[in-house]
mmCIF file with all atom_site columns, C-alpha atoms in Angstrom:
data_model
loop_
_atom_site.group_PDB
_atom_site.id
_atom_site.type_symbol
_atom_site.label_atom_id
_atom_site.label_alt_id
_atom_site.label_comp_id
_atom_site.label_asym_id
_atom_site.label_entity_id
_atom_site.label_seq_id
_atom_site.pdbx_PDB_ins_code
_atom_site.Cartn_x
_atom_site.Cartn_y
_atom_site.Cartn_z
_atom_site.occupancy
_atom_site.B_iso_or_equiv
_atom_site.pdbx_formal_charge
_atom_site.auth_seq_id
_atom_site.auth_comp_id
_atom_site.auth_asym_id
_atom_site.auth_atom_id
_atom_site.pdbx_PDB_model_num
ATOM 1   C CA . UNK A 1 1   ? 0.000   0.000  0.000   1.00 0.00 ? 285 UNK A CA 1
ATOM 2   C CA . UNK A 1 2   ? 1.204   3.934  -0.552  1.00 0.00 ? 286 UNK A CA 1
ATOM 3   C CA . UNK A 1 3   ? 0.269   6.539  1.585   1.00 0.00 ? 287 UNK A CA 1
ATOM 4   C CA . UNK A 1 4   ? -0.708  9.932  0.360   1.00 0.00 ? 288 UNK A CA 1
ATOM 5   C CA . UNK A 1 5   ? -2.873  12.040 3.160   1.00 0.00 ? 289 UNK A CA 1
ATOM 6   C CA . UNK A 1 6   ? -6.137  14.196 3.498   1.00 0.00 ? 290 UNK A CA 1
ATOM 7   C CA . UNK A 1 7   ? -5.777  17.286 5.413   1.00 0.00 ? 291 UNK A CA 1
ATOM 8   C CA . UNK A 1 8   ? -3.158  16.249 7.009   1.00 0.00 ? 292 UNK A CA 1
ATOM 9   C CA . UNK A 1 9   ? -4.203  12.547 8.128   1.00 0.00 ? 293 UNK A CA 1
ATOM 10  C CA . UNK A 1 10  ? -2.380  9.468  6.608   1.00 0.00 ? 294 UNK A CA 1
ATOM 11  C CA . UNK A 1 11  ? -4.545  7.794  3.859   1.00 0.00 ? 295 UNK A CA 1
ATOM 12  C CA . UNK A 1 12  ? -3.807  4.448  2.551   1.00 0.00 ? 296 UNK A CA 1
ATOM 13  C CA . UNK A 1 13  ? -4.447  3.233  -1.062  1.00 0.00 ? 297 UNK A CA 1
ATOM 14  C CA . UNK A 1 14  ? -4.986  -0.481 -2.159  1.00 0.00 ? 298 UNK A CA 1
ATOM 15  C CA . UNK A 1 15  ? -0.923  -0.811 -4.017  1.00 0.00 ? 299 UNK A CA 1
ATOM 16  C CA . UNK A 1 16  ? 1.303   1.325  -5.188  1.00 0.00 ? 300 UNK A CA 1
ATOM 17  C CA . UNK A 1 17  ? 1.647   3.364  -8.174  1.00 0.00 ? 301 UNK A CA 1
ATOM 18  C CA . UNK A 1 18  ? 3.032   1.500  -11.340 1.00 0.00 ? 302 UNK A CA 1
ATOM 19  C CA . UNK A 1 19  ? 6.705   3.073  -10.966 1.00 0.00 ? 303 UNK A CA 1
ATOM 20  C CA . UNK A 1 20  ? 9.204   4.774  -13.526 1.00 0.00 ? 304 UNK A CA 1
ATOM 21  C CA . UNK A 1 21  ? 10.255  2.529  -16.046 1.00 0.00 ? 305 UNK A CA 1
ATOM 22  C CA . UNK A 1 22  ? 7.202   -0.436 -16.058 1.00 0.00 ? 306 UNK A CA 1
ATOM 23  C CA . UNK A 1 23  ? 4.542   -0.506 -18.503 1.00 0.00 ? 307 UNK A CA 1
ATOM 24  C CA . UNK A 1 24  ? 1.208   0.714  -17.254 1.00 0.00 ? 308 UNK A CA 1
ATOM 25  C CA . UNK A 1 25  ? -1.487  -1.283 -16.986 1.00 0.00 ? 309 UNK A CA 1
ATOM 26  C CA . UNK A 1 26  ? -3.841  -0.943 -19.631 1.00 0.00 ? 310 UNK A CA 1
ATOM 27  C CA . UNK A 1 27  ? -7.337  0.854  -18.951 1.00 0.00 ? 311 UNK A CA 1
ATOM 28  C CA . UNK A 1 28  ? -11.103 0.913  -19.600 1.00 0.00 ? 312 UNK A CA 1
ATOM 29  C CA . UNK A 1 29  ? -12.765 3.982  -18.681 1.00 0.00 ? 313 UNK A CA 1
ATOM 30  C CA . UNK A 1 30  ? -15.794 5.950  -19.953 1.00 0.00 ? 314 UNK A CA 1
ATOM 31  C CA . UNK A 1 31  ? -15.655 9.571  -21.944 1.00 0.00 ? 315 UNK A CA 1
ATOM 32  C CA . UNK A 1 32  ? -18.409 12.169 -21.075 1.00 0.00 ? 316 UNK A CA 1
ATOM 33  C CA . UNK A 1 33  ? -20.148 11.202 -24.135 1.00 0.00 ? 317 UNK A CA 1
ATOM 34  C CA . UNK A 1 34  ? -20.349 7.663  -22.689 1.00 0.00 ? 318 UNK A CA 1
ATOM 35  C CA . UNK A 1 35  ? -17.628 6.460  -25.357 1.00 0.00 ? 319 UNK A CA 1
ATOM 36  C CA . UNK A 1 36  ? -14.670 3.965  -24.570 1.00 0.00 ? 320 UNK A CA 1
ATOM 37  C CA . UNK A 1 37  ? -11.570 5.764  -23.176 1.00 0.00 ? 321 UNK A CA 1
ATOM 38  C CA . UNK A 1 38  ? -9.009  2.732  -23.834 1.00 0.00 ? 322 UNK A CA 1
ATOM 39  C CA . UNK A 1 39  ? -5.263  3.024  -23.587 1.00 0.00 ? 323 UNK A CA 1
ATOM 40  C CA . UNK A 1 40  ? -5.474  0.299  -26.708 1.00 0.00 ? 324 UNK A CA 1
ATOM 41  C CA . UNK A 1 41  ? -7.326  3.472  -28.351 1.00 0.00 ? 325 UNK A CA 1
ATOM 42  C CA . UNK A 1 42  ? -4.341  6.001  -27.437 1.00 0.00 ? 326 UNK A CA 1
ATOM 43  C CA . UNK A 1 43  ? -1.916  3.705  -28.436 1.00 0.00 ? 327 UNK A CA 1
ATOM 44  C CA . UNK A 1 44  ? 1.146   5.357  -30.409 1.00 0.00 ? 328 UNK A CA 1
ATOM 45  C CA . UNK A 1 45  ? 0.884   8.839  -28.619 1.00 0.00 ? 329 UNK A CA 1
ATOM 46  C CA . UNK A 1 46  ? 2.417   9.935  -25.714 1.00 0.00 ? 330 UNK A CA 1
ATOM 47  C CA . UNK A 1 47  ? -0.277  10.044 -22.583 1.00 0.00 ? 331 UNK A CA 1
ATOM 48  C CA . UNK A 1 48  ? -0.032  12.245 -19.539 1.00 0.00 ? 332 UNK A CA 1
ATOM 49  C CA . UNK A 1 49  ? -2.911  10.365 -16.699 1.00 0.00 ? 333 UNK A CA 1
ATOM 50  C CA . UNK A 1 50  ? -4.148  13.310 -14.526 1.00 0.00 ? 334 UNK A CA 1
ATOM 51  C CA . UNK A 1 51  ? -5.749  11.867 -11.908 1.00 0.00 ? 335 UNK A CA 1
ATOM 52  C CA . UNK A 1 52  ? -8.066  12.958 -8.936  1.00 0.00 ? 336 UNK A CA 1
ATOM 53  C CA . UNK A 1 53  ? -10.510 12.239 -6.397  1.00 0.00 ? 337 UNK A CA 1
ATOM 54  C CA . UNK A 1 54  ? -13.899 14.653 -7.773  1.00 0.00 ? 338 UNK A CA 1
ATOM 55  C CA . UNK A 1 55  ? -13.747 17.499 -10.207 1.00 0.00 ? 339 UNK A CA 1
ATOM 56  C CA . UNK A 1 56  ? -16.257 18.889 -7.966  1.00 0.00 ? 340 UNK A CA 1
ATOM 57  C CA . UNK A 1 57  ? -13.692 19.836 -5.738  1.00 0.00 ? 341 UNK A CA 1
ATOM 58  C CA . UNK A 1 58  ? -11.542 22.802 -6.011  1.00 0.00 ? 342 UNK A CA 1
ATOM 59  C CA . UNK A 1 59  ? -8.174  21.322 -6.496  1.00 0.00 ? 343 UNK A CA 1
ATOM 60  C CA . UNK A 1 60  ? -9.591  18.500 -8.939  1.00 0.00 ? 344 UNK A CA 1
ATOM 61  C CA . UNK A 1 61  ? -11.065 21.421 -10.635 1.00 0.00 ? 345 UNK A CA 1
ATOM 62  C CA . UNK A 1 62  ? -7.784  23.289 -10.966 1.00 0.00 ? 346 UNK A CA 1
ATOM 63  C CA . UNK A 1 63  ? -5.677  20.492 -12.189 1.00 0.00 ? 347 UNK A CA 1
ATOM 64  C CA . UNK A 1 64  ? -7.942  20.222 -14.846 1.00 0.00 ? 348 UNK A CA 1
ATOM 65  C CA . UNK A 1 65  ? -8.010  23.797 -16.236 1.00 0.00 ? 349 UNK A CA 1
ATOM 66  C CA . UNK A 1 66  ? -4.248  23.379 -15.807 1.00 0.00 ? 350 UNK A CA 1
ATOM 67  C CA . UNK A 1 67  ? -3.639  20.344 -17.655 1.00 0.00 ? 351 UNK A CA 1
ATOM 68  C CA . UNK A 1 68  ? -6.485  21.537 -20.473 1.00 0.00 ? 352 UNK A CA 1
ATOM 69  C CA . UNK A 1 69  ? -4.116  24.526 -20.439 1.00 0.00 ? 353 UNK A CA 1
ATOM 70  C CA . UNK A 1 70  ? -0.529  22.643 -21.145 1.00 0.00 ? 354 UNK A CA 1
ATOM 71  C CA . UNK A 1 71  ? -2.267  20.397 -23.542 1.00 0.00 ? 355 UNK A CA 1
ATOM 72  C CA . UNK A 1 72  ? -2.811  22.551 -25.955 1.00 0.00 ? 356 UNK A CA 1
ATOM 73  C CA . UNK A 1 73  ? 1.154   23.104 -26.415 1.00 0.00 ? 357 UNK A CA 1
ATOM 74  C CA . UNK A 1 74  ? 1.781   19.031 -26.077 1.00 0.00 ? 358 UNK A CA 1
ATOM 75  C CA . UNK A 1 75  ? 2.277   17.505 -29.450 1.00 0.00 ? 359 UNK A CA 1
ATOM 76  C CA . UNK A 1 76  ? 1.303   13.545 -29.447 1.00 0.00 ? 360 UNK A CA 1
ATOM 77  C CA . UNK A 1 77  ? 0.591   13.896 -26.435 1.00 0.00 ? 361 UNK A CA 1
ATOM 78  C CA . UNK A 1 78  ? -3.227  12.967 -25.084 1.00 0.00 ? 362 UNK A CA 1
ATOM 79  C CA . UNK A 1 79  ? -3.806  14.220 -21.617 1.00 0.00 ? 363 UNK A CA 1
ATOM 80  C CA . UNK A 1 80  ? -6.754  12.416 -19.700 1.00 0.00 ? 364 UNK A CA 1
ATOM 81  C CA . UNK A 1 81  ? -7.973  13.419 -16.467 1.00 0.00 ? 365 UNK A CA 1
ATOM 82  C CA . UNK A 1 82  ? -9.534  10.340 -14.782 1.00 0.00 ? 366 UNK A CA 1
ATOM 83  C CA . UNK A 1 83  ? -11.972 10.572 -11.669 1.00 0.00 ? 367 UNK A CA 1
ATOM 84  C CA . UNK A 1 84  ? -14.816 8.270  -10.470 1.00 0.00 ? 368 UNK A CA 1
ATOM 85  C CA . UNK A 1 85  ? -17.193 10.976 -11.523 1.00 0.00 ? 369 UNK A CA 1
ATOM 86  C CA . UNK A 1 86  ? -20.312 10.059 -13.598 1.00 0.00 ? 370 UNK A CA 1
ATOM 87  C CA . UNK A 1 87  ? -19.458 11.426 -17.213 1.00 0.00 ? 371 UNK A CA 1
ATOM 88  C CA . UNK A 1 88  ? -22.507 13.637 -16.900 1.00 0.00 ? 372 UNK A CA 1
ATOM 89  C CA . UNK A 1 89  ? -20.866 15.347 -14.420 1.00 0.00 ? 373 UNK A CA 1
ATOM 90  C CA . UNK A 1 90  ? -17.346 15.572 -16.212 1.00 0.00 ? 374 UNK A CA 1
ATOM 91  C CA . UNK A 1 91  ? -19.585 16.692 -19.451 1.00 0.00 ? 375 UNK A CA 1
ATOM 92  C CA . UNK A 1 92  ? -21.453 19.335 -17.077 1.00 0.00 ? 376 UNK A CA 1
ATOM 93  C CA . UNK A 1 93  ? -17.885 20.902 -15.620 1.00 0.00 ? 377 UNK A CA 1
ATOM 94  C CA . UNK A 1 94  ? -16.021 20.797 -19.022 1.00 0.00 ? 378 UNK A CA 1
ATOM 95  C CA . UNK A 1 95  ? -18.950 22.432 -20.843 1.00 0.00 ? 379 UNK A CA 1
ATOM 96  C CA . UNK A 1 96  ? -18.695 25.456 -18.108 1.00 0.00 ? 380 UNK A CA 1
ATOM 97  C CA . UNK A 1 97  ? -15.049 26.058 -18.148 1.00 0.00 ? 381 UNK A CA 1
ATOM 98  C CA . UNK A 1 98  ? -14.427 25.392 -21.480 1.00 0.00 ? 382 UNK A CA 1
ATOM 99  C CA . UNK A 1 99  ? -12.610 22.518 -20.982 1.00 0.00 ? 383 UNK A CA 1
ATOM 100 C CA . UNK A 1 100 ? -11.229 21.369 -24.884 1.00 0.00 ? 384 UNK A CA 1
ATOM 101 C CA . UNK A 1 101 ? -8.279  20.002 -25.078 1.00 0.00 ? 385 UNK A CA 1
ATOM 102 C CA . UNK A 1 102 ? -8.068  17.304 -22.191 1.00 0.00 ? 386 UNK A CA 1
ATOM 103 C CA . UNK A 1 103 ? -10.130 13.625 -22.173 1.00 0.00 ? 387 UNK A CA 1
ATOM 104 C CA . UNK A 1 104 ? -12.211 12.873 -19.678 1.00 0.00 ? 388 UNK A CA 1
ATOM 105 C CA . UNK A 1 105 ? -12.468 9.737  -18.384 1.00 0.00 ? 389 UNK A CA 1
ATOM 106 C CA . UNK A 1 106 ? -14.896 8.250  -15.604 1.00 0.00 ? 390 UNK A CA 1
ATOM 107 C CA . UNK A 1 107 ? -13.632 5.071  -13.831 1.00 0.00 ? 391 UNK A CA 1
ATOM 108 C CA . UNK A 1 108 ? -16.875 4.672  -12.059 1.00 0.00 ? 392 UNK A CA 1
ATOM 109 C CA . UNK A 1 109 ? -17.252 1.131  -13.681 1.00 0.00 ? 393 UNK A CA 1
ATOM 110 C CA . UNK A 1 110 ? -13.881 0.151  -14.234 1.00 0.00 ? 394 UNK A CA 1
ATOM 111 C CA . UNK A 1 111 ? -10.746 -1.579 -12.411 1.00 0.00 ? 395 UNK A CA 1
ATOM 112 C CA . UNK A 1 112 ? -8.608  1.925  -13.057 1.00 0.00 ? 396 UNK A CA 1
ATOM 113 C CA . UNK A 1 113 ? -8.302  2.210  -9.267  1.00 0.00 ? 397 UNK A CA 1
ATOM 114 C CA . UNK A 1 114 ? -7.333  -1.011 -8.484  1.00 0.00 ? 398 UNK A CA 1
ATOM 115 C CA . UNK A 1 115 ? -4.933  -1.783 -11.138 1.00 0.00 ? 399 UNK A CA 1
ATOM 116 C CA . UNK A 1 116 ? -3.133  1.066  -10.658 1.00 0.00 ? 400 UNK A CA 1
ATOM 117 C CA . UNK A 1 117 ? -3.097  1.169  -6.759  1.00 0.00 ? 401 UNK A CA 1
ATOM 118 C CA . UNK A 1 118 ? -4.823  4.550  -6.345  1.00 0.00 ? 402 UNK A CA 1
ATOM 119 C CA . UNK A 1 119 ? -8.155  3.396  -4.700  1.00 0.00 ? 403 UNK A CA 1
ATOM 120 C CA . UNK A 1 120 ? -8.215  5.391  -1.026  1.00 0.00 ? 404 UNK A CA 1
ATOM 121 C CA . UNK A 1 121 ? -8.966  2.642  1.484   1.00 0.00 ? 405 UNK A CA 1
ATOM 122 C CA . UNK A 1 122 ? -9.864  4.478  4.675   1.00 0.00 ? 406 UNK A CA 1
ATOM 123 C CA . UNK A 1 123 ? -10.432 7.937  5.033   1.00 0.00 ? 407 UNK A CA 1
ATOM 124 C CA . UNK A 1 124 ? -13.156 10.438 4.330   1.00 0.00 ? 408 UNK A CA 1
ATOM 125 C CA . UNK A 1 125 ? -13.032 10.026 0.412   1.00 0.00 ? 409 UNK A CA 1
ATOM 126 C CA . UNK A 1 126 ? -12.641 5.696  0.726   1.00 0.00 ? 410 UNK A CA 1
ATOM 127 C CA . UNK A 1 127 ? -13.094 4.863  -2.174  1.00 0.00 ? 411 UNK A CA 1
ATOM 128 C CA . UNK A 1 128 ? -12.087 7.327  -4.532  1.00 0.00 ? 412 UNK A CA 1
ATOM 129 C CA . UNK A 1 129 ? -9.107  7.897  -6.380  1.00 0.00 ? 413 UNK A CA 1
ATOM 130 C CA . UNK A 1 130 ? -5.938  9.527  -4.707  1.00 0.00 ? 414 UNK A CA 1
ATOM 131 C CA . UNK A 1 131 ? -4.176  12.267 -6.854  1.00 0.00 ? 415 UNK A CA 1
ATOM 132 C CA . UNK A 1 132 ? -1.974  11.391 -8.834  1.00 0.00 ? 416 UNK A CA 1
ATOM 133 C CA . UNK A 1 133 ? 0.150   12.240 -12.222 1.00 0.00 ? 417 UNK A CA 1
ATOM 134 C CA . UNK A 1 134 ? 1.568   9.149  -14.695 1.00 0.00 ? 418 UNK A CA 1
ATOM 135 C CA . UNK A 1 135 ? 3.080   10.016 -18.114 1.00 0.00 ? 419 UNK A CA 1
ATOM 136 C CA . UNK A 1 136 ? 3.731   7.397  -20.441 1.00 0.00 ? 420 UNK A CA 1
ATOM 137 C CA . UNK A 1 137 ? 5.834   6.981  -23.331 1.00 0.00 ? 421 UNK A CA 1
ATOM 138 C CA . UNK A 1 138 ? 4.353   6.031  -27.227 1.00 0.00 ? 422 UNK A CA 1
ATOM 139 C CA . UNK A 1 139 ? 4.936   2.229  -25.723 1.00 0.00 ? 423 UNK A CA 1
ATOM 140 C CA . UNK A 1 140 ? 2.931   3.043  -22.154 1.00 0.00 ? 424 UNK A CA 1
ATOM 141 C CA . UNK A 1 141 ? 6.040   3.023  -20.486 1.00 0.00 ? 425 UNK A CA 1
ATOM 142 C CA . UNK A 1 142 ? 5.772   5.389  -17.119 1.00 0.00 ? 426 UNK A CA 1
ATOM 143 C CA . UNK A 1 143 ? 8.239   8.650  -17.913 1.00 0.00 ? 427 UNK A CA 1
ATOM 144 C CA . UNK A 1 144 ? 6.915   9.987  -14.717 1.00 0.00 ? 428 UNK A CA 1
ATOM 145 C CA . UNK A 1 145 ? 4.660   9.254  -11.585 1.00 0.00 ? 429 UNK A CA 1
ATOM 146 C CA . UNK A 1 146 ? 3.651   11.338 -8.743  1.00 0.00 ? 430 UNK A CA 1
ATOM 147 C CA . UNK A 1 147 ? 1.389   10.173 -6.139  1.00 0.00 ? 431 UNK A CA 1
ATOM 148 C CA . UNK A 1 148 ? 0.946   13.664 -4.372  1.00 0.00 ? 432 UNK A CA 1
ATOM 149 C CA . UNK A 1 149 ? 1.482   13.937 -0.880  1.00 0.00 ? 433 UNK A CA 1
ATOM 150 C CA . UNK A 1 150 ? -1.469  15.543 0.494   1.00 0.00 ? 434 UNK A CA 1
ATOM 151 C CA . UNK A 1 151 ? -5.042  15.185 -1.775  1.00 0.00 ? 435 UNK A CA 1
ATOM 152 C CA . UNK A 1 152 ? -5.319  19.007 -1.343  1.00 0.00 ? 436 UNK A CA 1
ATOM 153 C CA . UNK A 1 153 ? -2.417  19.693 -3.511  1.00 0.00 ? 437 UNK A CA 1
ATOM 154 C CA . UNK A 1 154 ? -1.816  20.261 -7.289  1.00 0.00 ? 438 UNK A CA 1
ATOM 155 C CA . UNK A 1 155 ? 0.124   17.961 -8.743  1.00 0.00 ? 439 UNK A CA 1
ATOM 156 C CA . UNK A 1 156 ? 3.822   19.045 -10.217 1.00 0.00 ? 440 UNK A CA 1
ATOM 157 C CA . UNK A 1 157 ? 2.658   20.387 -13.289 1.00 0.00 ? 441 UNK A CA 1
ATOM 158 C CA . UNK A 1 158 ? 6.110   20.867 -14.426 1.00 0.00 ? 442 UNK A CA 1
ATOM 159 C CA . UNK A 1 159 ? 7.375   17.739 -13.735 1.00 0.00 ? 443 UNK A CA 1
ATOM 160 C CA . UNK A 1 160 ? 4.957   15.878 -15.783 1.00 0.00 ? 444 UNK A CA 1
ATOM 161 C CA . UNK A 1 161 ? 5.740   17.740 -18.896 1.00 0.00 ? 445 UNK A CA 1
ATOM 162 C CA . UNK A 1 162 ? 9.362   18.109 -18.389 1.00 0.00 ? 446 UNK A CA 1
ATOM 163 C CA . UNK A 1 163 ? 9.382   13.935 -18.299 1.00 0.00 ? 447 UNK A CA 1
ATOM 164 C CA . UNK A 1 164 ? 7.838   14.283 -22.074 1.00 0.00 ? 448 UNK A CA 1
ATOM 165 C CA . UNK A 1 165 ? 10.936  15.781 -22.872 1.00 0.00 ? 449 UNK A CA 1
#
């Protein structure tokens, strides 16, 4: 298990974060227009997994305005930001902010969690997915991963695209 923390308290998750240097597991996860989100479909391009508890949260909410942001200057590069939000709600929040140049995908019926040792098992958000930053090569090969230290935090926005080189 890894520890990350929620205001201030210790929070376990189920494993630990595929590391620097493995090949990701692959996913399933739902787009807000209730479309497969597969890392079979992004295969060839660079991916950047931005990953988070509820956009319905501040912090959630600002890493993905951030990421939508940096994406736009990322060549082969898709960037999808993965909660266990339902996709109408991911639809809702992207339609507001003007969210364009990001994926969304909903793990809400999926192993995304599990296989990639991010589901909280105690705390006030059990269940949900620590935060969390992968990048992965053209092959899925982690570049980068960041399980970040405290849920309230952004992630290192920097280091993430510095590790697509």
């Amino acid at each position: 298990m890894a520890e990350t923390a929620f205001r201030g308290t210790p929070v376990q998750t189920n494993g630990e974060l595929p590391a620097v240097g493995v090949i990701a597991p692959s996913f399933a996860l739902v787009g807000q227009d209730l479309s497969d989100v597969t890392s079979e479909g992004l295969s060839g391009r660079r991916v950047v997994l931005n990953i988070f508890p509820s956009v319905d949260t501040g912090v959630c909410a600002a890493s993905v305005r951030k990421f939508n942001e940096l994406a736009a200057g990322l060549e082969d590069t898709a960037v999808v930001c993965v909660s266990q939000d339902l996709p109408f709600a991911q639809a809702r929040f992207c339609g507001a902010d003007g969210i364009e140049n990001v994926t969304m995908g909903s793990a809400f019926r999926s192993d995304f969690g599990a296989d990639y040792g991010l589901q909280q098992t105690d705390g006030p958000l059990a269940g949900l997915l620590a935060r969390a930053v992968l990048v992965l090569d053209v092959d899925g090969k982690v570049l980068h991963a960041q399980l970040v230290p405290e849920i309230g935090q952004e992630p290192d926005y920097d280091a993430a695209v510095t590790a697509l080189g």
